[in-house]
Backbone as JSON Lines, residues from 0, in Angstrom:
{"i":0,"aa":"X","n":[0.84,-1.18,0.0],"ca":[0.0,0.0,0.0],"c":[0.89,1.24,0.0]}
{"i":1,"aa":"X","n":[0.27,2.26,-0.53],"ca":[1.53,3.03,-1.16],"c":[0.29,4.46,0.07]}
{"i":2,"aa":"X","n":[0.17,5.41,0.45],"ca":[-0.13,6.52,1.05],"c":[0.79,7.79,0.44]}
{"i":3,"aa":"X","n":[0.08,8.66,-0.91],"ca":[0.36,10.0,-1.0],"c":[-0.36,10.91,-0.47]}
{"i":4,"aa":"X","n":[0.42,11.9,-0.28],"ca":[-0.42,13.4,-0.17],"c":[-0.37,14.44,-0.85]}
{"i":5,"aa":"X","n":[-1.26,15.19,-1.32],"ca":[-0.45,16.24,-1.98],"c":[-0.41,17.42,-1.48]}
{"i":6,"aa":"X","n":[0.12,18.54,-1.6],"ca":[-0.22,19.81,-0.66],"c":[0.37,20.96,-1.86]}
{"i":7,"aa":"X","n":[0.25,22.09,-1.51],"ca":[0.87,23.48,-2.01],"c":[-0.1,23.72,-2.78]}
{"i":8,"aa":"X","n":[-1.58,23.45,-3.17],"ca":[-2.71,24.29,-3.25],"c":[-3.14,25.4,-2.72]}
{"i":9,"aa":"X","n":[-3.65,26.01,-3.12],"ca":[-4.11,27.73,-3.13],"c":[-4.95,28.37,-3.61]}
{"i":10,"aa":"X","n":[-4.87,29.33,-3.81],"ca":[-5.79,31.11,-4.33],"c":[-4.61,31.76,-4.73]}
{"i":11,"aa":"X","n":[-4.78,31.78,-6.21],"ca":[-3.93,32.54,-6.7],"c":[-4.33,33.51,-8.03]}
{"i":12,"aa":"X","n":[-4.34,34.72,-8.43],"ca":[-4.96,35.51,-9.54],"c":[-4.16,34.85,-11.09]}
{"i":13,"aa":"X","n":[-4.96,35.09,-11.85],"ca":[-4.71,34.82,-12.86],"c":[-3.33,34.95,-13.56]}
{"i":14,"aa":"X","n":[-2.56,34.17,-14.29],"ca":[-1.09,34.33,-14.24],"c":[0.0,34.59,-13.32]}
{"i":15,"aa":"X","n":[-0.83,33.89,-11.8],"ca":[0.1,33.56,-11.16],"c":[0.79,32.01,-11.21]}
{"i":16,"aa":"X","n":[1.58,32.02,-10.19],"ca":[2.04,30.54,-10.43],"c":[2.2,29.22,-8.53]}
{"i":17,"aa":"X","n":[2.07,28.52,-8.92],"ca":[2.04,26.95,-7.29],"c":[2.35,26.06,-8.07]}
{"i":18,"aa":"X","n":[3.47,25.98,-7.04],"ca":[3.69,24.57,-6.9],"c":[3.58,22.91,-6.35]}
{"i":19,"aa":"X","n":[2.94,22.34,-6.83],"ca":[2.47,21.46,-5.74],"c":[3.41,20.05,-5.63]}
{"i":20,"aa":"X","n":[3.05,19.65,-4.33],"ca":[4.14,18.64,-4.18],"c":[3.33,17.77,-3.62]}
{"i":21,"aa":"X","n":[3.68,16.0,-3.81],"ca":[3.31,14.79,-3.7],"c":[4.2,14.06,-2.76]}
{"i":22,"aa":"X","n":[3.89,13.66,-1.5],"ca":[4.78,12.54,-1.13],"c":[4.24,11.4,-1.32]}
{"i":23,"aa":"X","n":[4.89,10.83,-1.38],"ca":[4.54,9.56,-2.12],"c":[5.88,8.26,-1.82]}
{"i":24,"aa":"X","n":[5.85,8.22,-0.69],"ca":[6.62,6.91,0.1],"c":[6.35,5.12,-0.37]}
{"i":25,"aa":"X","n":[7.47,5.03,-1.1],"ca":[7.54,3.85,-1.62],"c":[7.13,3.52,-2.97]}
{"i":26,"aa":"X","n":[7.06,4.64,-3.49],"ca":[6.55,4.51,-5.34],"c":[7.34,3.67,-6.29]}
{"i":27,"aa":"X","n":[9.41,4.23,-5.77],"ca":[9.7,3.87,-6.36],"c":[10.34,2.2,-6.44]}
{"i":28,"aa":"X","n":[9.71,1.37,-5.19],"ca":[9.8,0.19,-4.81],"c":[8.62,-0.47,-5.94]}
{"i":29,"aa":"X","n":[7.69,0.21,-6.39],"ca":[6.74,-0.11,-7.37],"c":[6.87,0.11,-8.71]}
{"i":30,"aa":"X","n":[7.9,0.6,-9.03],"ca":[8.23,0.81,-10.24],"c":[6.99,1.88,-10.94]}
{"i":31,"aa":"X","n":[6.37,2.82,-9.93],"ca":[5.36,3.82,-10.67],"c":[5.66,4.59,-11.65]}
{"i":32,"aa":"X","n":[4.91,4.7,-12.47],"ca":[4.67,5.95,-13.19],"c":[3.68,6.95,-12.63]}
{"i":33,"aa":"X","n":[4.38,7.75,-12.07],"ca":[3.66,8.95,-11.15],"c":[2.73,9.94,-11.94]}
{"i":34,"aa":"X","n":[1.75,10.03,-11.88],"ca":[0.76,11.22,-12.55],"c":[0.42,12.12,-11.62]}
{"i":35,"aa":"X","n":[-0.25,13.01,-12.22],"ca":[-0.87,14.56,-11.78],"c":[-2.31,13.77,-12.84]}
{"i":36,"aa":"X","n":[-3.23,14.8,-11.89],"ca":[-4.66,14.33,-13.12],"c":[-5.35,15.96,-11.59]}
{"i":37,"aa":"X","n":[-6.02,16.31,-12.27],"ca":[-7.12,17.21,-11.42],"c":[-8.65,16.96,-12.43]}
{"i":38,"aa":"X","n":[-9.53,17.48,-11.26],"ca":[-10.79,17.28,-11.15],"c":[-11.5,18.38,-11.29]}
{"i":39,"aa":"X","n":[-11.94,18.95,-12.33],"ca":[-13.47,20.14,-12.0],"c":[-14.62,19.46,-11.65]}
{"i":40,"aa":"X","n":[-15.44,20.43,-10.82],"ca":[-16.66,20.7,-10.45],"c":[-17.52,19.86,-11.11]}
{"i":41,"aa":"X","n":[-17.9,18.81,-10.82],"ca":[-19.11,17.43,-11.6],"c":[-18.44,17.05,-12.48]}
{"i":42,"aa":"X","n":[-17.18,17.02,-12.56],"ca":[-16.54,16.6,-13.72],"c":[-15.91,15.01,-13.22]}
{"i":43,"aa":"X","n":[-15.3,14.25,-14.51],"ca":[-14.38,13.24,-14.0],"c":[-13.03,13.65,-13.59]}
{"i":44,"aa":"X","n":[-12.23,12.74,-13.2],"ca":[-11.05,13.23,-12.75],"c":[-10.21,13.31,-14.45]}
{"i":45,"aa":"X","n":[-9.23,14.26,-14.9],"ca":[-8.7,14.31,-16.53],"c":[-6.86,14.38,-15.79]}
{"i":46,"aa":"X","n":[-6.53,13.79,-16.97],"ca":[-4.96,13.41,-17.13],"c":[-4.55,15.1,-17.21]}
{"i":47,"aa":"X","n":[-2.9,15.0,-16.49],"ca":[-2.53,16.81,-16.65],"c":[-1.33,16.01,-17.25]}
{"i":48,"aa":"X","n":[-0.46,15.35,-16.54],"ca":[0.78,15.17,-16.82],"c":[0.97,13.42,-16.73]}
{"i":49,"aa":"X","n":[2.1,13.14,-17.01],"ca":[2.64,11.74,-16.71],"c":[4.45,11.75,-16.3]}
{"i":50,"aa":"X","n":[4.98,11.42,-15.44],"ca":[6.48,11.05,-15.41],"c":[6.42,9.45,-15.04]}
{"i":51,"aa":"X","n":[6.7,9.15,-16.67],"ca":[7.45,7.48,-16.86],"c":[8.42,7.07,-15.53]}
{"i":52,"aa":"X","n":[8.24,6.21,-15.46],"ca":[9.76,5.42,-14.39],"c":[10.78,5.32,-15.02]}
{"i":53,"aa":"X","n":[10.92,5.78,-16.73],"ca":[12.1,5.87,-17.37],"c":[12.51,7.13,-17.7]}
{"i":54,"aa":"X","n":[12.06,7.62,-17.2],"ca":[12.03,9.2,-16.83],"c":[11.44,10.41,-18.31]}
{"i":55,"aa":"X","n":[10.68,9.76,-18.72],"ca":[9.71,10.16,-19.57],"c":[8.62,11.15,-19.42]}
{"i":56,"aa":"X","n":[8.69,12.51,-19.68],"ca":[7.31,13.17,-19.43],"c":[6.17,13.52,-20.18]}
{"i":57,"aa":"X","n":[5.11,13.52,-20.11],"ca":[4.53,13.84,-20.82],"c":[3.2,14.82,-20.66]}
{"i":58,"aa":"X","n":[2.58,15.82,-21.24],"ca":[1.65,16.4,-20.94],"c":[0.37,17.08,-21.4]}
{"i":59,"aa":"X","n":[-0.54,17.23,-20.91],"ca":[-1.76,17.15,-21.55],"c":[-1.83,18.77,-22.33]}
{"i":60,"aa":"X","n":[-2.2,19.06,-23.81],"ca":[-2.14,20.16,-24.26],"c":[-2.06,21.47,-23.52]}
{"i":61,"aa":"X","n":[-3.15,21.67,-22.61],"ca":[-3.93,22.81,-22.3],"c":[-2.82,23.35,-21.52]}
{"i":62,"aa":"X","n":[-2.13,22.36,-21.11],"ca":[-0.81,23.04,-20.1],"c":[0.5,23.08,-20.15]}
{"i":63,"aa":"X","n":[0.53,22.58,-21.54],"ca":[2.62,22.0,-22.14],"c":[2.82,23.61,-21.96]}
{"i":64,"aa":"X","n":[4.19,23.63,-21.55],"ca":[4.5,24.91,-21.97],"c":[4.37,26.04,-20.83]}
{"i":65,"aa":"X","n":[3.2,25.59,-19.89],"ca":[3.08,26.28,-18.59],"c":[3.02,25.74,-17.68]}
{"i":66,"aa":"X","n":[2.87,24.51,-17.27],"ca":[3.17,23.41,-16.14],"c":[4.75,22.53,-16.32]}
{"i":67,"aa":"X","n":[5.4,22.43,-14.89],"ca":[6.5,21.39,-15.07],"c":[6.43,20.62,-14.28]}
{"i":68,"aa":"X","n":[6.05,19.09,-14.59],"ca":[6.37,18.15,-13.68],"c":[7.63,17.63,-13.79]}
{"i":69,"aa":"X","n":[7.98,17.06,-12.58],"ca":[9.29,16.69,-11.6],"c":[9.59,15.46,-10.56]}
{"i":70,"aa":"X","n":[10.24,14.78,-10.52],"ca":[10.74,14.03,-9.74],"c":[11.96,13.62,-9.05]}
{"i":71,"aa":"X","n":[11.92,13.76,-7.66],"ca":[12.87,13.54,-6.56],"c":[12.51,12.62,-6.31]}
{"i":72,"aa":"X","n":[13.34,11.01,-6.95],"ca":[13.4,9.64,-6.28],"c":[13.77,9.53,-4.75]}
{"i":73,"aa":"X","n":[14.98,10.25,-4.53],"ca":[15.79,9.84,-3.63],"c":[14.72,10.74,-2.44]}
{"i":74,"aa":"X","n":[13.64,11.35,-2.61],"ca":[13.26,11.94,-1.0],"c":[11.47,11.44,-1.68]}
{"i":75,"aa":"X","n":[11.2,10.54,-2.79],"ca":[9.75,10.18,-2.72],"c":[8.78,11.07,-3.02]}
{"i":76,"aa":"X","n":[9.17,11.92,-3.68],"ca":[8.23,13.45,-3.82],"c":[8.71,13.89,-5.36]}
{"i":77,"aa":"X","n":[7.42,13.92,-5.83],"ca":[6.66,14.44,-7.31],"c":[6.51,15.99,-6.8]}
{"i":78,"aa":"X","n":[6.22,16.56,-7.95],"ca":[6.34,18.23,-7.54],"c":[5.33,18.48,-9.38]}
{"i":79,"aa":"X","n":[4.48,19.2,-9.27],"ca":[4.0,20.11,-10.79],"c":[4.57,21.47,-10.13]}
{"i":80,"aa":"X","n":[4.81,22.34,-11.09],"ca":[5.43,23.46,-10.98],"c":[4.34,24.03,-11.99]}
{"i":81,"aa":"X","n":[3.22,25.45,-11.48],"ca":[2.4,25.45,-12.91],"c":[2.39,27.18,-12.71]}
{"i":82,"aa":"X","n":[2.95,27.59,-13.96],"ca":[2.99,28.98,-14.15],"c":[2.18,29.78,-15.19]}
{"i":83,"aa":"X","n":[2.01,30.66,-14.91],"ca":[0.74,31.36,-15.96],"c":[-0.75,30.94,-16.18]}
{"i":84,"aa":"X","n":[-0.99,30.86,-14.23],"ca":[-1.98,30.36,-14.13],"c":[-3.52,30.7,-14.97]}
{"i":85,"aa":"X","n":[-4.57,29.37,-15.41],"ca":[-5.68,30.52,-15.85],"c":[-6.9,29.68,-15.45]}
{"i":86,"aa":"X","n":[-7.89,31.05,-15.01],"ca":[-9.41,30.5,-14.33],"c":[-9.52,28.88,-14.6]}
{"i":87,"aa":"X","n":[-9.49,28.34,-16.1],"ca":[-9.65,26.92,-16.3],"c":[-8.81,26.23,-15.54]}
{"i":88,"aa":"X","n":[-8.21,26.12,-14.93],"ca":[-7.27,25.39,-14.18],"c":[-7.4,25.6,-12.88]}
{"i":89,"aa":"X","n":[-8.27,25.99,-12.84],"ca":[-9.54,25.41,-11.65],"c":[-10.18,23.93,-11.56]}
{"i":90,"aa":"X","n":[-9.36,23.47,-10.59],"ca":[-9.89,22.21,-10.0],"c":[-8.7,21.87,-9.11]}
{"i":91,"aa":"X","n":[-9.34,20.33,-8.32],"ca":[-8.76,19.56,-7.53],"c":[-7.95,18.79,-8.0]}
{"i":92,"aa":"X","n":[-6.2,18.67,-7.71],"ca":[-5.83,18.19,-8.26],"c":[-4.7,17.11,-7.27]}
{"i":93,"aa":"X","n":[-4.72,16.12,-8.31],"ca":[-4.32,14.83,-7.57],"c":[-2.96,13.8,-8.34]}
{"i":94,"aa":"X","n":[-2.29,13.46,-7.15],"ca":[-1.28,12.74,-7.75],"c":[-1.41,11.53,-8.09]}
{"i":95,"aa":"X","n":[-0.48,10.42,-8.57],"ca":[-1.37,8.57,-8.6],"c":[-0.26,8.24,-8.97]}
{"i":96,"aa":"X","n":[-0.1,6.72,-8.19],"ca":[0.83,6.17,-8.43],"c":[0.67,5.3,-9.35]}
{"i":97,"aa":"X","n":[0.68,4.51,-10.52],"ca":[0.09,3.74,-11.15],"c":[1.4,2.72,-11.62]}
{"i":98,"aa":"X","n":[1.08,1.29,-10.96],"ca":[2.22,0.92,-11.15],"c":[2.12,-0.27,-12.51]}
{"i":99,"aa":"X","n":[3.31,-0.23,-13.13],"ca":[3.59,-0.7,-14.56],"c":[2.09,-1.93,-14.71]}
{"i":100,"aa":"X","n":[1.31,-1.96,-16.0],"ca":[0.42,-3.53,-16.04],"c":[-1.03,-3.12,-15.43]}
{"i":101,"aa":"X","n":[-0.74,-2.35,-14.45],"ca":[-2.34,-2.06,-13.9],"c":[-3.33,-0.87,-14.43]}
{"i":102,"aa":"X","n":[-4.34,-1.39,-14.5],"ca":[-5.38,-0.18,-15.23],"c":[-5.61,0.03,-13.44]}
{"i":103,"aa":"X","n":[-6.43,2.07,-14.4],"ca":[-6.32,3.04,-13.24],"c":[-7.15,2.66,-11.95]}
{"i":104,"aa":"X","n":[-8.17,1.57,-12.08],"ca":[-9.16,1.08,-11.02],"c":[-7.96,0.53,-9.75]}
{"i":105,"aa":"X","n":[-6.76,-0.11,-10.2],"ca":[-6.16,0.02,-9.56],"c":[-4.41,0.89,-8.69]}
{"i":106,"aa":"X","n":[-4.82,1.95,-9.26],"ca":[-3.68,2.93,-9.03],"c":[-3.92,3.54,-7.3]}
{"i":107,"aa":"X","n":[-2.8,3.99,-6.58],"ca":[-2.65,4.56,-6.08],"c":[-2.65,6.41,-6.06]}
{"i":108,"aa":"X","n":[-4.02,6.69,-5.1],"ca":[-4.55,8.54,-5.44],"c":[-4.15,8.86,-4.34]}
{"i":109,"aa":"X","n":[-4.09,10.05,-3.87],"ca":[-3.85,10.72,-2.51],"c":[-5.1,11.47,-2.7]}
{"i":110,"aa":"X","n":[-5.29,12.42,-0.92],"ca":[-6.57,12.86,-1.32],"c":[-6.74,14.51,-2.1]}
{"i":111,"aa":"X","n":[-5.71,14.69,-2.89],"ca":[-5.96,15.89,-3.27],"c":[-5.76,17.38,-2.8]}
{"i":112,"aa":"X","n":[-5.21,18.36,-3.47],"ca":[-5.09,19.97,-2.88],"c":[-6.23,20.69,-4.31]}
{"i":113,"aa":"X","n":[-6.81,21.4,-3.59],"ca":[-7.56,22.49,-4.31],"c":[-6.45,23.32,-4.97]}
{"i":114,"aa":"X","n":[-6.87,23.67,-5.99],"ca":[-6.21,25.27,-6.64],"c":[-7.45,25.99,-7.25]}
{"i":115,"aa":"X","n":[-7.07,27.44,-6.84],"ca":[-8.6,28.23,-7.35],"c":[-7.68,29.36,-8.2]}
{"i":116,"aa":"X","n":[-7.97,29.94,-9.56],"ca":[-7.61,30.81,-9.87],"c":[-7.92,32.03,-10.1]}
{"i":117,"aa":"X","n":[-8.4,32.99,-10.35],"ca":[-9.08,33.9,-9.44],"c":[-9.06,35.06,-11.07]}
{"i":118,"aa":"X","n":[-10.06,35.5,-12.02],"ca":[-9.81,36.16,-12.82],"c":[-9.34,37.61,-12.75]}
């Protein structure tokens, strides 16, 4: 059983920038591929980013270019770095451990930090 958290959610005006960070103890004993995914309002939860276990990143349009995800093996902590914040990027957003073979029913979520962006 893997236990993340995420934290460094906020209130921040439009084209500002947070960073959020994931601990995530023992991921890399699982060989995860660590995600970011956030959640709007009645919405499903949507993919933001991906960092491969081969150190591969990848990211969802709306945010290449203004989000950076990151990984510190050696202290267990994922980090998004997201700059030029905008109102749409409003939601709850969540880390997951998803380890190699398994569909997402069985991934590891933490419970999430809010980000509000503020026009």
């Amino acid at each position: 059983q893997i236990q993340l958290e995420e934290s460094g959610g906020g209130s921040v005006q439009a084209g500002g920038s947070l960073t959020l960070r994931c601990t995530a103890p023992g991921f890399t004993s699982k060989h995860c591929h660590m995600q970011w995914y956030r959640q709007f309002i009645g919405q499903r939860r949507t993919w933001v980013a991906s960092l491969d276990n081969d150190g591969g990143i990848r990211y969802f349009s709306a945010v290449k270019g203004r989000f950076t995800a990151s990984v510190d093996r050696a202290k267990d902590m994922v980090y998004l770095q997201m700059n030029n914040l905008k109102p749409e990027d409003t939601a709850m957003y969540f880390c997951g451990c998803a380890p190699p073979g398994v569909s997402i029913d069985g991934w590891y979520w933490g419970q999430g930090t809010q980000v509000t962006v503020s026009s």
